[in-house]
Coordinates of C-alpha atoms and ligand atoms in Angstrom, one line a residue:
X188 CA 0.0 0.0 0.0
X189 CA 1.4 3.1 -1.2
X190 CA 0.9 4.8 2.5
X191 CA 3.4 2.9 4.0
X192 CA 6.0 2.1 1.0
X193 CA 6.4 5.8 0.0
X194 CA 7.7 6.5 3.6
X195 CA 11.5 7.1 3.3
X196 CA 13.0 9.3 6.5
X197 CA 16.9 9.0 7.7
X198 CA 15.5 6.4 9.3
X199 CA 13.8 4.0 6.4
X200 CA 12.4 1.3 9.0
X201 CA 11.3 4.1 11.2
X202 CA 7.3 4.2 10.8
X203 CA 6.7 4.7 14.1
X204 CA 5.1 7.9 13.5
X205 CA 2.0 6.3 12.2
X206 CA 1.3 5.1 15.6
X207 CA 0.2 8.6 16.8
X208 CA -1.9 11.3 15.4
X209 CA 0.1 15.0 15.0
X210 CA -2.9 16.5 16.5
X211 CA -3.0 14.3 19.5
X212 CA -0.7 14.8 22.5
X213 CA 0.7 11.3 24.7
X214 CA -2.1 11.4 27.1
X215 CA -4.7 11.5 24.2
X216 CA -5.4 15.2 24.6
X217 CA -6.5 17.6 21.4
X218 CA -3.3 18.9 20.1
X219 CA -4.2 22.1 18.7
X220 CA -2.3 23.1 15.5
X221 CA -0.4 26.6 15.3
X222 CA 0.0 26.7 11.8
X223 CA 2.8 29.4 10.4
X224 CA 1.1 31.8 7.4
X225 CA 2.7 30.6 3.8
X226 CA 3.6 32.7 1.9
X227 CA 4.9 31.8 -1.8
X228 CA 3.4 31.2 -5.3
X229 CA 0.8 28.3 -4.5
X230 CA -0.8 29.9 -1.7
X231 CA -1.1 33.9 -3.6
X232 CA -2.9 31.3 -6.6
X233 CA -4.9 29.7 -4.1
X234 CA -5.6 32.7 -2.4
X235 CA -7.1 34.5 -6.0
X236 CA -8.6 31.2 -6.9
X237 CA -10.7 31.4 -3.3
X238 CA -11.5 34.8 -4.3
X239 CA -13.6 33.1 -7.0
X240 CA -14.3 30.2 -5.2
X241 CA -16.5 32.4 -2.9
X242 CA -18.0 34.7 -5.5
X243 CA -19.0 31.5 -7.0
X244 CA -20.4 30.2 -3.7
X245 CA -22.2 33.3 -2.8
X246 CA -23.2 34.3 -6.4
X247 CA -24.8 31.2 -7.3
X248 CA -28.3 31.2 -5.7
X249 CA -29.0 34.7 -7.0
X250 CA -28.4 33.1 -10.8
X251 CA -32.1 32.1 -12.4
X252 CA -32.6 30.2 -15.5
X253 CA -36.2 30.3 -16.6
X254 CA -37.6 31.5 -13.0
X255 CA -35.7 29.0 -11.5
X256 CA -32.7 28.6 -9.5
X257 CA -29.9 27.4 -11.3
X258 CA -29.1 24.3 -9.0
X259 CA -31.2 23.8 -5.5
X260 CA -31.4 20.9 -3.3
X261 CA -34.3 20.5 -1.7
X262 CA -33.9 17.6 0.7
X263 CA -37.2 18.0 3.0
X264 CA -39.6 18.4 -0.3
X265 CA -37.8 16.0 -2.5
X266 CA -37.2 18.5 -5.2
X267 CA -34.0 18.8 -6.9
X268 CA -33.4 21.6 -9.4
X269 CA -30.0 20.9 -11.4
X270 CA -28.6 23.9 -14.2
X271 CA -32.6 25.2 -14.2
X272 CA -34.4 21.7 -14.2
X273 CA -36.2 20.3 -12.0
X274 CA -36.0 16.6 -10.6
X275 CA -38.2 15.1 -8.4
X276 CA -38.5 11.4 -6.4
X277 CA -39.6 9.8 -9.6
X278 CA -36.1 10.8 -11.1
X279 CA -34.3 9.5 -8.6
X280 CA -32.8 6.9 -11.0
X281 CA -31.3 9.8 -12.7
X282 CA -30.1 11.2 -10.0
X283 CA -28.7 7.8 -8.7
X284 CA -26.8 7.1 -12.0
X285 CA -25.5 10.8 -10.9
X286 CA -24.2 9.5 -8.1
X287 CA -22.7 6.7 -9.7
X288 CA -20.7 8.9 -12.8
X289 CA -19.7 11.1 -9.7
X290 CA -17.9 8.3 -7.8
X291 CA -16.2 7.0 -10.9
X292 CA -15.3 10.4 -11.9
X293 CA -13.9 10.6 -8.0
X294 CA -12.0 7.3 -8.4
X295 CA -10.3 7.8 -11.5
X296 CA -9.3 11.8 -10.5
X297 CA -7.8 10.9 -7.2
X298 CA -6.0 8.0 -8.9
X299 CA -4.4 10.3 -11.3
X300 CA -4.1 13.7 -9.0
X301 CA -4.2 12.4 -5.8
X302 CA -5.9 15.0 -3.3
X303 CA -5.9 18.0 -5.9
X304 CA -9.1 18.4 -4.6
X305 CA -9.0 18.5 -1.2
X306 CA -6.0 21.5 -1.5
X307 CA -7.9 23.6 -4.2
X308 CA -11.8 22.9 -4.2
X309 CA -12.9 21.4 -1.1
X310 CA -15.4 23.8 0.7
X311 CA -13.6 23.3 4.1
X312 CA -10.2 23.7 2.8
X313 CA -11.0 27.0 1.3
X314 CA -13.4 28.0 4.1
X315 CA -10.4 26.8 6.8
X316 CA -7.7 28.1 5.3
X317 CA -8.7 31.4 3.3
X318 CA -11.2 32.8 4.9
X319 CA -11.8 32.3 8.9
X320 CA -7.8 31.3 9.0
X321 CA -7.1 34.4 7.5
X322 CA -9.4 36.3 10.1
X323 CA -7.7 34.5 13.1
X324 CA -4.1 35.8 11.8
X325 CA -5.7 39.2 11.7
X326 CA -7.1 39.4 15.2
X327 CA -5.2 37.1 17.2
X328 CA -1.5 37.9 15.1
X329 CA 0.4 34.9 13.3
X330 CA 1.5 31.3 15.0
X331 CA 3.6 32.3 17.5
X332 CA 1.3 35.3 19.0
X333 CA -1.6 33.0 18.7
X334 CA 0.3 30.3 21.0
X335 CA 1.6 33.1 23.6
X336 CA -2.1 34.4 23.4
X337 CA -3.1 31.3 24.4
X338 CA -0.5 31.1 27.8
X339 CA -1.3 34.3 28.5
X340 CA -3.9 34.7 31.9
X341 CA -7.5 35.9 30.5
X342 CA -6.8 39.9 31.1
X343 CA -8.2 42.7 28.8
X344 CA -6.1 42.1 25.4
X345 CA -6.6 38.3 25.1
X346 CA -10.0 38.5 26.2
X347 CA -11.0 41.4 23.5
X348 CA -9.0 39.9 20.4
X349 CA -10.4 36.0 21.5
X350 CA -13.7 37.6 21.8
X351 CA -13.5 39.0 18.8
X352 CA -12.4 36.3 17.1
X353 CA -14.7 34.3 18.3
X354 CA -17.6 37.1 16.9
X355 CA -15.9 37.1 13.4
X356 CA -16.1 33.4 13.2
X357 CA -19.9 33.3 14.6
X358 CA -21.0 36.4 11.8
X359 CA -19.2 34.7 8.9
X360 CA -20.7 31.0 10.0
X361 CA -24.1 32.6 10.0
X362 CA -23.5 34.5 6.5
X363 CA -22.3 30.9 5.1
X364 CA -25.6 29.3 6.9
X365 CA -27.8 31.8 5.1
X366 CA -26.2 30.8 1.8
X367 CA -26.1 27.3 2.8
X368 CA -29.7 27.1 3.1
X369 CA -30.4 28.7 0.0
X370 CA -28.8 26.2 -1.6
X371 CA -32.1 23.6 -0.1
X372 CA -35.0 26.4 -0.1
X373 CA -33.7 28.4 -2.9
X374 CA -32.6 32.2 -2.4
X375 CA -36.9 33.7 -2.8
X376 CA -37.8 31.5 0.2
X377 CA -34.5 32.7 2.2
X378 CA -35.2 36.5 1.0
X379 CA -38.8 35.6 3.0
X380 CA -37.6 34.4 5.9
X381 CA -34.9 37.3 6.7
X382 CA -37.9 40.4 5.7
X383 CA -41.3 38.9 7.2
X384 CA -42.0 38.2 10.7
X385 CA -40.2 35.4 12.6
X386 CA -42.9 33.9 13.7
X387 CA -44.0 32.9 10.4
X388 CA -40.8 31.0 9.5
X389 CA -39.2 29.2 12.9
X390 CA -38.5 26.4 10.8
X391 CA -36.6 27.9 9.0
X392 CA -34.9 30.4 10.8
X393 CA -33.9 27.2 13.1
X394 CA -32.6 25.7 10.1
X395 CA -30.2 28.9 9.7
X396 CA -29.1 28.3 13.5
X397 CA -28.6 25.2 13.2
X398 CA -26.1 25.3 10.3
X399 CA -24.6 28.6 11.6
X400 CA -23.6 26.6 15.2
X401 CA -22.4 23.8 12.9
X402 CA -20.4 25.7 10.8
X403 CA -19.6 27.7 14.1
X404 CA -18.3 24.6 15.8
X405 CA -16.5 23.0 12.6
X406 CA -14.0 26.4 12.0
X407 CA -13.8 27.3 15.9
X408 CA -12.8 24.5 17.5
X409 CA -13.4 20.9 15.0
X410 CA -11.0 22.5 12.5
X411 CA -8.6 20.1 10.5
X412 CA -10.1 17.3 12.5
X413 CA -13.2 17.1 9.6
X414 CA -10.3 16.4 7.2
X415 CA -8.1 14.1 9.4
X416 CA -10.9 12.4 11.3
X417 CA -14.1 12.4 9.3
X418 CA -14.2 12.9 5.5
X419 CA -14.7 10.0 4.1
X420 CA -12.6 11.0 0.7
X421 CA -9.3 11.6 3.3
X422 CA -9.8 7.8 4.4
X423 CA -10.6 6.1 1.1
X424 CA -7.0 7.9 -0.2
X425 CA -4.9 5.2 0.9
X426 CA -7.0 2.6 -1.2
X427 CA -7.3 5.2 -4.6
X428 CA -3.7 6.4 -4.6
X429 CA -1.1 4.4 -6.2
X430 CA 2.3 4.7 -6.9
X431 CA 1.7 6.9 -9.9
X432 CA -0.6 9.3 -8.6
X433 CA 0.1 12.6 -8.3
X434 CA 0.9 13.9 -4.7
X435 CA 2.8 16.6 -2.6
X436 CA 5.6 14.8 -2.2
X437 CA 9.5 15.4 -0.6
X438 CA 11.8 14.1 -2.6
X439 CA 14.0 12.3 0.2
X440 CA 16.5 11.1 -2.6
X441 CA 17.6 15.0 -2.4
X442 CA 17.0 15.5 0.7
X443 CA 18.2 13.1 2.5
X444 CA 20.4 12.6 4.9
X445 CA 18.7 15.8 6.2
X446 CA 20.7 18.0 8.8
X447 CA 23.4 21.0 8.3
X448 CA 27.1 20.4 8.5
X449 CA 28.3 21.4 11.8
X450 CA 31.4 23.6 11.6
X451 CA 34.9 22.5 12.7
X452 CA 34.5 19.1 13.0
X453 CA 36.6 16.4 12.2
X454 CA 37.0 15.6 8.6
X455 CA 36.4 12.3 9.6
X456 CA 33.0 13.1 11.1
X457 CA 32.0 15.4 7.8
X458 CA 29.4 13.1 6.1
X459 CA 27.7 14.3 2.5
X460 CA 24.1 15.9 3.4
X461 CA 21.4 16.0 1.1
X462 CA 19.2 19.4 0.6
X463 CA 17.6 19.4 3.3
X464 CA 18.7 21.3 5.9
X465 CA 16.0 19.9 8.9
X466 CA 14.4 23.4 9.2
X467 CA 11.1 22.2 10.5
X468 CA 9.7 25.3 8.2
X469 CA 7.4 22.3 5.9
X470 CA 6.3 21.4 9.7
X471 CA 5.3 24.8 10.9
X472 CA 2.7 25.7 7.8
X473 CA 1.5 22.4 7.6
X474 CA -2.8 23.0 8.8
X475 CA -2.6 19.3 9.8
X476 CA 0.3 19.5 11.9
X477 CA 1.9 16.1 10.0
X478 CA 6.1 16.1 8.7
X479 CA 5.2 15.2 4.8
X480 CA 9.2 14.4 4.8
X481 CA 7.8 11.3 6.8
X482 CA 6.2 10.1 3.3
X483 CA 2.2 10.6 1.8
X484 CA -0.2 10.3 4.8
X485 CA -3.9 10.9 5.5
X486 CA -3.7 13.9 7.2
X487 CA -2.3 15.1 4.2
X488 CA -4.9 17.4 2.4
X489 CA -2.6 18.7 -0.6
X490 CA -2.8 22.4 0.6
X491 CA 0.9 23.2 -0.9
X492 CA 1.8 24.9 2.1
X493 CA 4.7 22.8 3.0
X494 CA 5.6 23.3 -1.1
X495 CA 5.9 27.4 -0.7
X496 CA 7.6 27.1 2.5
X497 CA 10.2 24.9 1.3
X498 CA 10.9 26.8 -1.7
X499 CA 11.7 29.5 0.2
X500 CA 14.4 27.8 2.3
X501 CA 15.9 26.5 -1.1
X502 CA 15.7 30.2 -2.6
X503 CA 17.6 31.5 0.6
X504 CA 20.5 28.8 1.0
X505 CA 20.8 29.2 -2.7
X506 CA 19.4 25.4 -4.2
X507 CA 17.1 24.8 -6.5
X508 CA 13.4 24.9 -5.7
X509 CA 10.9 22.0 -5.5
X510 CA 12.6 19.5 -3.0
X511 CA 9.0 18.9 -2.2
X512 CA 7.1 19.5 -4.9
X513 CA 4.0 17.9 -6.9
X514 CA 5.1 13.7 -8.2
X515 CA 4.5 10.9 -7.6
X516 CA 6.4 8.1 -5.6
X517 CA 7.4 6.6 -9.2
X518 CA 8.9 9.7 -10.4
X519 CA 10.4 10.7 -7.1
X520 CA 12.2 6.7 -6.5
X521 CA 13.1 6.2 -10.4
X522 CA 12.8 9.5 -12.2
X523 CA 10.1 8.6 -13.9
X524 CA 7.3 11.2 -15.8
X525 CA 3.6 11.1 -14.0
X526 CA 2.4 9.1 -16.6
X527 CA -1.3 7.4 -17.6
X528 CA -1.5 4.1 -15.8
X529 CA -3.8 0.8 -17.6
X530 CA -5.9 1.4 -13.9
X531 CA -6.7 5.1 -15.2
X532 CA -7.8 3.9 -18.2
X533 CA -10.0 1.3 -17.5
X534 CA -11.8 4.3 -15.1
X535 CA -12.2 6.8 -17.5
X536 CA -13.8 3.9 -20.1
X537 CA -16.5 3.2 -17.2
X538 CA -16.7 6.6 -17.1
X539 CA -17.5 7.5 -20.3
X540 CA -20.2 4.0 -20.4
X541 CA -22.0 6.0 -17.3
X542 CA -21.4 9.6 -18.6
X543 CA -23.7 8.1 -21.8
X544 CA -26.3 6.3 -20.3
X545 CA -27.0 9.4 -17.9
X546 CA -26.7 12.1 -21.4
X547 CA -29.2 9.8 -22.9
X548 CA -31.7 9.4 -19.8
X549 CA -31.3 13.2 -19.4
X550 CA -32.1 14.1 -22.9
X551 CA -35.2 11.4 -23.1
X552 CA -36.8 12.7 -19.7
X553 CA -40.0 13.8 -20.2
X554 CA -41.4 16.8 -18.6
X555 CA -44.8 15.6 -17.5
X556 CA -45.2 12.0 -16.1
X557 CA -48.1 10.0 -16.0
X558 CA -49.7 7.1 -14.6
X559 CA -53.3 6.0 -15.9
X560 CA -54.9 3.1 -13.8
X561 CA -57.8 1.4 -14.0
X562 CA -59.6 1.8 -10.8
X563 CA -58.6 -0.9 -8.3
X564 CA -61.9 -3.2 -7.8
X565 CA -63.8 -1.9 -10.8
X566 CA -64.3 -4.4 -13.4
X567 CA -67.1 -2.6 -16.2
X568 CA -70.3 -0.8 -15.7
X569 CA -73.0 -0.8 -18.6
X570 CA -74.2 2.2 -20.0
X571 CA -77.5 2.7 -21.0
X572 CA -78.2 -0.2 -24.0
X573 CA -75.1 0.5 -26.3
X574 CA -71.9 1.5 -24.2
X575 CA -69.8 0.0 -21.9
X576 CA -67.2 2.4 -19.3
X577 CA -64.4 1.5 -17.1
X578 CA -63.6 3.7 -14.6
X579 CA -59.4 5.3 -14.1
X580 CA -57.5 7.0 -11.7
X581 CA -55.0 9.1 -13.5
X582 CA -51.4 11.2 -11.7
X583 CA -49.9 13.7 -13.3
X584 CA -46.4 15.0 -12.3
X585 CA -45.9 18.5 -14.1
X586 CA -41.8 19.4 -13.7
X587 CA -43.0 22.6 -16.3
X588 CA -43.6 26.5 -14.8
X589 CA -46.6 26.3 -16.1
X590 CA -50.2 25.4 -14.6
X591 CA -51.3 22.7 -17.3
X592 CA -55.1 22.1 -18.0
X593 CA -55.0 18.0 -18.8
X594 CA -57.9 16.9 -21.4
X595 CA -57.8 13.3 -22.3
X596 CA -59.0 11.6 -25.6
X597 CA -59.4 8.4 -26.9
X598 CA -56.4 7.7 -30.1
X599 CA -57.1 4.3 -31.1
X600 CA -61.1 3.6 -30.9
X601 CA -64.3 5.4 -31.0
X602 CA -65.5 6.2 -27.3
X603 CA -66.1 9.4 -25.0
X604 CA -63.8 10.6 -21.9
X605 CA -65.9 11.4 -18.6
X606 CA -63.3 13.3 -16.2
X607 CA -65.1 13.2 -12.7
X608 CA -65.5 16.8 -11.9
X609 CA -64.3 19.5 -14.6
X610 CA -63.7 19.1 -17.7
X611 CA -59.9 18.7 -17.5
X612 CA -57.5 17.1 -15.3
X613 CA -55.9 20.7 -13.7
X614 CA -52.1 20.3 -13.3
X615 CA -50.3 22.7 -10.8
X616 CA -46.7 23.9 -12.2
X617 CA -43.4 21.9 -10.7
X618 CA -46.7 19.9 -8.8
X619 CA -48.5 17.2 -9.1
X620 CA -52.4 16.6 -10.1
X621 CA -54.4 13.7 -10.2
X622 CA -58.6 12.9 -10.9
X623 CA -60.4 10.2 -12.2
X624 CA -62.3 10.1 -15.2
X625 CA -64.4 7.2 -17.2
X626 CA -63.5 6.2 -20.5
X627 CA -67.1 5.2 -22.2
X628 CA -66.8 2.8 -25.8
X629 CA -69.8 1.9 -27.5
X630 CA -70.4 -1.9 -27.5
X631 CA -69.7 -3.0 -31.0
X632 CA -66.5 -1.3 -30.7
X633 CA -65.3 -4.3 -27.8
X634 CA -64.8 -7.4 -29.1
X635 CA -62.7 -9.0 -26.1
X636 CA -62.6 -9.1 -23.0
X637 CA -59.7 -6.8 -22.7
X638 CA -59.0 -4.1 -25.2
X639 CA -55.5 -2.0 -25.6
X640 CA -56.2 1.9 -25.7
X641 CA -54.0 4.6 -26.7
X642 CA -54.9 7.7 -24.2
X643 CA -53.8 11.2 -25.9
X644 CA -53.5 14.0 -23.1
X645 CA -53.3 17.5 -24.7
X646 CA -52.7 21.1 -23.3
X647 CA -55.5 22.9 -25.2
X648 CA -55.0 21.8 -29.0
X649 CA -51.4 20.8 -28.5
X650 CA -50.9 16.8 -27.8
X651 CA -47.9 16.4 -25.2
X652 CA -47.9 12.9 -24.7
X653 CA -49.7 9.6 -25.4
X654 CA -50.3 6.4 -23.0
X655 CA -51.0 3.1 -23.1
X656 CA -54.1 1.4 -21.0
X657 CA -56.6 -1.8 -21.1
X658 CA -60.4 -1.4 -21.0
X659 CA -62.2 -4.2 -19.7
X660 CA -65.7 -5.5 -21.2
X661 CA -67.5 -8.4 -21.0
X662 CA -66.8 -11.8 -21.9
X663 CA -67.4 -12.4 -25.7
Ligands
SF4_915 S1 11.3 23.0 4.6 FE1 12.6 21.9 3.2 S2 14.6 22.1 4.1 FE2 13.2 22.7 5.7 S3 12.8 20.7 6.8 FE3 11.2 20.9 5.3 S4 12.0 19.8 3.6 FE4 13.8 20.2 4.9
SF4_916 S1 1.9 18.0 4.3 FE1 2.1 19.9 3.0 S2 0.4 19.7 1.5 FE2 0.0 18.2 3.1 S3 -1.4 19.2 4.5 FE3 0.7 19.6 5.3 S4 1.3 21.5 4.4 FE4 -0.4 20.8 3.2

């Protein structure tokens, strides 16, 4: 397994650091991580591309296509609204198969670029790192004024800039709840419950608590532990990584042995040192606390910080950049390129199957579903001397904006439509209708006991879908 074999300190056999968690202390106690500022080229690119990141985050519920918001999730009332269109439970096989392209698609990206995600797009990287990390150096000053902070007795400056803090990271949870939930309700609905009277939306505004004291509690105190201890995707890495996936990686055939050559020593004692000089500086930015020079680990969650700060110690004692840098453990042990492995291909071929069954289902879907029954119980009724009716229950799921009016004729045979009621089956838009209605066929027109019908429904003049039934007469 690639999490152990990639693991190449001065000491090769020396694993014992697997043993322990870097955010766990001897006696099992919450180690809580310092973590330095970087500063270099990956983190000002990750800093402009969480700039977008969050314009994207916040800009998105306010985007409408057709009325509608342009994705919504809508959990409680099982409506999903995906680039403007709307799915409900009855598309959940489209939505599963969704699911199912997504893994694969997971799969085969991790297997070639490792955690590439988890650095760059994950929401709690970028929340963690760029935005309430960001506020805490502001307030409470960088690393080391954080952990003097933190010694220092509870007297006016640490309790105004930890109160403070502690406000910041409450306002911006709730901003990020508010958004949050608009993702699920959809931005009209969240407009609603922040202008007209509480009382009228507790639900919801309980809703926003809720999430606010989650996110509240995840960037305050949980903090790298949803990346070290909980995501799933951080505990399936050390089955989806292989030797030629891309990773932040130290390059220990440079670097090692690690140390700096002491002065004045015997030239007997002088042995040749690798690159690195066993600054600790990699350490000290990592947000998970962990030595990547110990090899790939879980905790690792591909944030580049250990990448800018080591370039910087190579720029000031004058050798080249990149002694960790992005490879793999192939190109790092042989000099080998990052190359397209038989495993990546076989993924992206199952991808491409699933990625076409889904285009086609998604293309096909209908925007009105229907379900015609006959009646449970009912067998035939006679009609005056010449006609025969059955009676039907009929749904009607209508994923248009539009209120449809339903009418129903009879395609294939000569015969009336009854709907129980009104005229017309009335269809709410993005709702559901239903009636009943009686399909009446003159006598001579059955000549078994079960005939096949073609039903057309029509919106006024305009025929939007046909279905197949049985009508059931007597026995010939
Ligand atoms: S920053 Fe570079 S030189 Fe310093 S300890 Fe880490 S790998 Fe070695
Ligand atoms: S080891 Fe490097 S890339 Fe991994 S989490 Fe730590 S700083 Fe980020």
């Amino acid at each position: 397994m690639v999490m152990a074999s990639i693991s190449k300190n001065k000491n090769n056999t020396e694993e014992s650091f697997r043993d322990n968690l870097a955010t766990v202390d001897k006696e099992g106690r919450r180690k809580w991580i310092y973590a330095w500022k970087p500063k270099g080229k990956f983190y000002a690119i990750r800093t402009w591309l969480s700039y977008l990141y969050f314009l994207i985050f916040f800009g998105l519920p306010f985007v409408k296509i057709n009325g509608r918001p342009l994705f919504m999730f809508n959990i409680p009332k099982g409506k999903f609204i995906v680039f403007g269109n709307i799915f409900w439970p009855q598309d959940f096989f489209i939505f599963g198969l969704t699911m199912i392209t997504f893994i694969f698609f997971i799969i085969l990206f991790t297997a070639a670029f490792g955690r590439l995600f988890c650095g760059w797009a994950c929401p709690q990287t970028n929340f963690m790192e760029m935005m309430f990390r960001k506020v805490e150096f502001m307030v409470l000053g960088n690393a080391n004024e954080q952990k003097a902070l933190n010694k220092a007795p509870w007297a006016g400056e640490k309790i105004f800039k930890v109160t403070l803090k502690h406000i910041l990271f409450y306002a911006l949870s709730f901003i990020i709840a508010n958004f949050f939930l608009a993702y699920i309700i959809g931005i009209d609905d969240l407009q609603k419950i922040i202008t007209e009277p509480l009382s009228g939306h507790m639900v919801g505004f309980t809703s926003i608590l809720i999430f606010s004291g989650i996110f509240y509690g995840v960037y305050a105190f949980f903090r790298e532990q949803a990346c070290t201890v909980v995501c799933p995707y951080g505990r399936l890495q050390s089955v989806l990584l292989d030797k030629n996936s891309m990773i932040v990686a130290y390059d220990y055939i440079r670097g090692e042995p690690r140390g700096i050559q002491k002065k004045h020593q015997p030239e007997s004692a002088i042995i040749q040192l690798g690159d690195c000089i066993d600054c600790f500086q990699c350490v000290r930015v990592c947000p998970t606390g962990i030595d990547i020079r110990n090899g790939v680990q879980m905790e690792c969650v591909g944030c580049t910080a250990c990448i800018d700060a080591c370039n910087d110690v190579m720029d000031k004692i004058q050798k080249p950049r990149g002694l960790i840098r992005y490879a793999s453990e192939n190109s790092i042990a042989n000099g080998e390129r990052l190359h397209y492995t038989t495993r990546m291909k076989i993924y992206t071929g199952l991808c491409l199957v699933v990625l076409t069954a889904l285009s086609v289902l998604l293309f096909t879907r209908k925007d009105i579903n229907v379900t015609v029954m006959r009646t449970p119980g009912q067998l035939f009724q006679l009609r005056g001397k010449d006609s025969i009716s059955n009676l039907y229950n009929i749904k009607v799921m209508n994923k248009t904006d539009k209120d449809i009016p339903l009418t129903i004729k009879i395609e294939n045979i000569n015969g009336a439509v009854q709907v129980i009621g009104k005229p017309y089956v009335h269809v709410a838009k993005e709702g559901q209708g239903s009636g009943s209605f009686f399909l009446i066929i003159p006598k001579n027109n059955i000549h078994n006991r079960k005939t096949e019908l073609k039903l057309a429904l029509y919106e006024g003049d305009k025929k939007i879908l046909t279905e197949n039934t049985s009508f059931l007469g007597p026995v010939q």
